[in-house]
Coordinates of C-alpha atoms in Angstrom, one line a residue:
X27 CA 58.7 116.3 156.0
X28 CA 59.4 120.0 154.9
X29 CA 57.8 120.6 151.2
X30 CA 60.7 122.0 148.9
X31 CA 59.4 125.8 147.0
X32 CA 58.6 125.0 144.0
X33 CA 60.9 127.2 141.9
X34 CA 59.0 128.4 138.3
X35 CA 61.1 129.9 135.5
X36 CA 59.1 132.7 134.3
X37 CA 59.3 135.2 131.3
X38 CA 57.8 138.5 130.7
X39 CA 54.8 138.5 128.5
X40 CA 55.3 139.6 125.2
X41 CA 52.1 141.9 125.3
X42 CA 51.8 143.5 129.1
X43 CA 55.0 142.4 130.3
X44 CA 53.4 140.8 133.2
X45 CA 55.7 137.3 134.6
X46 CA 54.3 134.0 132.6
X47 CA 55.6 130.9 134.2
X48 CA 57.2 128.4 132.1
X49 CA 56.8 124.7 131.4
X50 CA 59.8 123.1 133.5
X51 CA 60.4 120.5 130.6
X52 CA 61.4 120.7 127.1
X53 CA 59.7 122.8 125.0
X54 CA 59.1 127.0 123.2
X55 CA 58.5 129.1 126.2
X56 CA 55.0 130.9 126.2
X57 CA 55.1 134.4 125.2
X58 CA 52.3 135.3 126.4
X59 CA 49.8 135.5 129.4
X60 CA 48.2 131.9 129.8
X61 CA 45.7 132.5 132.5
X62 CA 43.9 135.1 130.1
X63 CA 41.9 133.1 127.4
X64 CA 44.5 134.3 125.0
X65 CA 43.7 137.9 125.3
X66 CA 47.4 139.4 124.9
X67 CA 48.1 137.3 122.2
X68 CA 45.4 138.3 120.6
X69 CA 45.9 142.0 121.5
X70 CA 49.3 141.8 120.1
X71 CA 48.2 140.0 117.0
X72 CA 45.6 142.8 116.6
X73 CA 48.1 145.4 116.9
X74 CA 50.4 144.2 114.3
X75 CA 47.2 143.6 111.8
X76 CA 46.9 147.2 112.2
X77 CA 50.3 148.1 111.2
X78 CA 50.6 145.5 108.5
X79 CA 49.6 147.3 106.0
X80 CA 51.9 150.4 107.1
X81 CA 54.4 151.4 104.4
X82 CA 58.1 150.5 104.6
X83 CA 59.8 148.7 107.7
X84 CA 56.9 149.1 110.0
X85 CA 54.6 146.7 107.8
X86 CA 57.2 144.1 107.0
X87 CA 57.6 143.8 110.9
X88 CA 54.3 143.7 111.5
X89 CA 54.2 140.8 108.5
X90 CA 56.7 139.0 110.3
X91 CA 55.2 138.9 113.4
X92 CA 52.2 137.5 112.5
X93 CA 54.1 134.9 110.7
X94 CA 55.9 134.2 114.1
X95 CA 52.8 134.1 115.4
X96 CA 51.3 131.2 113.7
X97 CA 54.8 129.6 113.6
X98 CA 54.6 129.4 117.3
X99 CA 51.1 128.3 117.4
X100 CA 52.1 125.3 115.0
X101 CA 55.0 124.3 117.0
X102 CA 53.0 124.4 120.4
X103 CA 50.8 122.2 118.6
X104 CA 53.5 120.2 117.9
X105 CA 55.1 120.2 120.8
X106 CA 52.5 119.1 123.0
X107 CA 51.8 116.3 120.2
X108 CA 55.0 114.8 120.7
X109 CA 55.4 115.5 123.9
X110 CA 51.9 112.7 124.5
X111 CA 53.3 110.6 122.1
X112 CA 57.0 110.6 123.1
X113 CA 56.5 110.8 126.6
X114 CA 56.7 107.6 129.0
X115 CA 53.2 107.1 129.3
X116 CA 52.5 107.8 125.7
X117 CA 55.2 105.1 125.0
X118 CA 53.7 102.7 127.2
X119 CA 50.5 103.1 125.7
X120 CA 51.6 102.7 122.4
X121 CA 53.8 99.4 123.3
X122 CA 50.0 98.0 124.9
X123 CA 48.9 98.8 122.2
X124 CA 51.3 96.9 120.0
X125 CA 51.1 93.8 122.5
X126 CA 47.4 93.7 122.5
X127 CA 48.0 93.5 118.6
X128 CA 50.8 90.8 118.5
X129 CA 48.5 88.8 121.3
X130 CA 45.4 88.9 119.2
X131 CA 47.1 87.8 116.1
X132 CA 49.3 84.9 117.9
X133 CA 45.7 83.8 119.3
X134 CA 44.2 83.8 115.6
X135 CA 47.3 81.5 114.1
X136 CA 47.4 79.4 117.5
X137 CA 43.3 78.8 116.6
X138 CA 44.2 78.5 112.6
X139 CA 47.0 76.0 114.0
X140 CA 44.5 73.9 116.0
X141 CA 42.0 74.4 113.4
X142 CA 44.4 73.0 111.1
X143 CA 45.5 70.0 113.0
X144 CA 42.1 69.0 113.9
X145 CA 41.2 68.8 109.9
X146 CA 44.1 66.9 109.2
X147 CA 43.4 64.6 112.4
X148 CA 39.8 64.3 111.1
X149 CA 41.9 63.8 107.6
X150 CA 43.6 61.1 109.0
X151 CA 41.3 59.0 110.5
X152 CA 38.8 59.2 107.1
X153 CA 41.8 57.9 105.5
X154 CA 42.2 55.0 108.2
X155 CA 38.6 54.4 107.8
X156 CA 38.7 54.1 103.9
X157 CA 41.6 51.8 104.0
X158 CA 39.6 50.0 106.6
X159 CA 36.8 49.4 104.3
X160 CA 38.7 48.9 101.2
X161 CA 40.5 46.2 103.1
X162 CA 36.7 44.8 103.8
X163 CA 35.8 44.8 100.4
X164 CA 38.8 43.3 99.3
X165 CA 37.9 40.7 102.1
X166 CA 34.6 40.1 100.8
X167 CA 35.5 40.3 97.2
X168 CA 37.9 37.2 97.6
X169 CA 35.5 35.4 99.4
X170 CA 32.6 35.8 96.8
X171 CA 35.2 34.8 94.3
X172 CA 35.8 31.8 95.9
X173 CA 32.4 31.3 96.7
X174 CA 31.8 31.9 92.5
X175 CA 35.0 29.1 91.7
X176 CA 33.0 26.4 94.1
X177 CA 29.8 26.8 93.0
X178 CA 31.4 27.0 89.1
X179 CA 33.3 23.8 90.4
X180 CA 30.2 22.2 92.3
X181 CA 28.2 23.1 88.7
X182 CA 31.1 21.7 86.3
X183 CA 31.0 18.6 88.4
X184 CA 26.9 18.1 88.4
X185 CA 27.1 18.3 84.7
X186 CA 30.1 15.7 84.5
X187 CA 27.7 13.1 86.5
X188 CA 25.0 13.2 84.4
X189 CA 27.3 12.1 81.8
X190 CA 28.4 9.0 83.4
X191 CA 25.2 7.4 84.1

């Protein structure tokens, strides 16, 4: 298997002019030396502090640099930010993410559902049960009523006999 170079764009540094290599994807191109802790950069940005106060066209380039400056610092920032978010992993991790959500919330309402449809089971057979005894009491109530009309007949008819002798 032969290993294909690995071809780097690179750029001068905007301090030393030494090569910088250069992020192959989308993206500002560094300006600066990387593999330095930020020492150019912040050579550079030392040097234009110095002339920033310098009268005429010096200072207002020295002004605008260090505005550049923290323009480019804002859009690395930026850059890299939307570069995890955007990016296929970040994507995929956000869509989990969303999934996990919708799961979780279709196993609440499933559990509210069930919940639901147990009480109104349990609902149901209370009801059956309360028509059940009503029906019972009915039940006894008509048969202590006619219990009350034969013994009301049974006593109307002891006092008639009494009468007769």
């Amino acid at each position: 298997m032969d290993a294909q170079p690995s071809t780097t764009e690179t750029r001068p540094c905007a301090h030393c002019g030494a090569p910088v290599p250069q992020r192959v994807g989308a993206g500002r191109p560094f300006r600066y030396c990387r593999d330095n802790d930020g020492a150019c950069q912040r050579a550079s940005r030392n040097s234009r502090m110095r002339h920033r106060n310098a009268p005429g066209l010096p200072g207002q380039v020295a002004r605008t640099w260090e505005a550049v400056d923290r323009l480019d610092q804002i859009v690395e920032t930026l850059t890299e930010s939307l570069h995890a978010e955007l990016s296929p992993v970040g994507v995929q991790r956000q869509l989990a993410q969303v999934r996990a959500e919708a799961a979780t919330e279709v196993a609440a309402a499933q559990t509210e559902r069930d919940e639901a449809r147990d009480d109104a089971e349990t609902a149901a057979a209370d009801a059956a049960r309360a028509r059940e005894q009503a029906r019972e009491a009915r039940a006894e109530a008509d048969d202590a009523r006619q219990r009350a009309e034969l013994a009301q007949r049974q006593a109307t008819a002891a006092d008639e006999q009494p009468r007769r002798i």
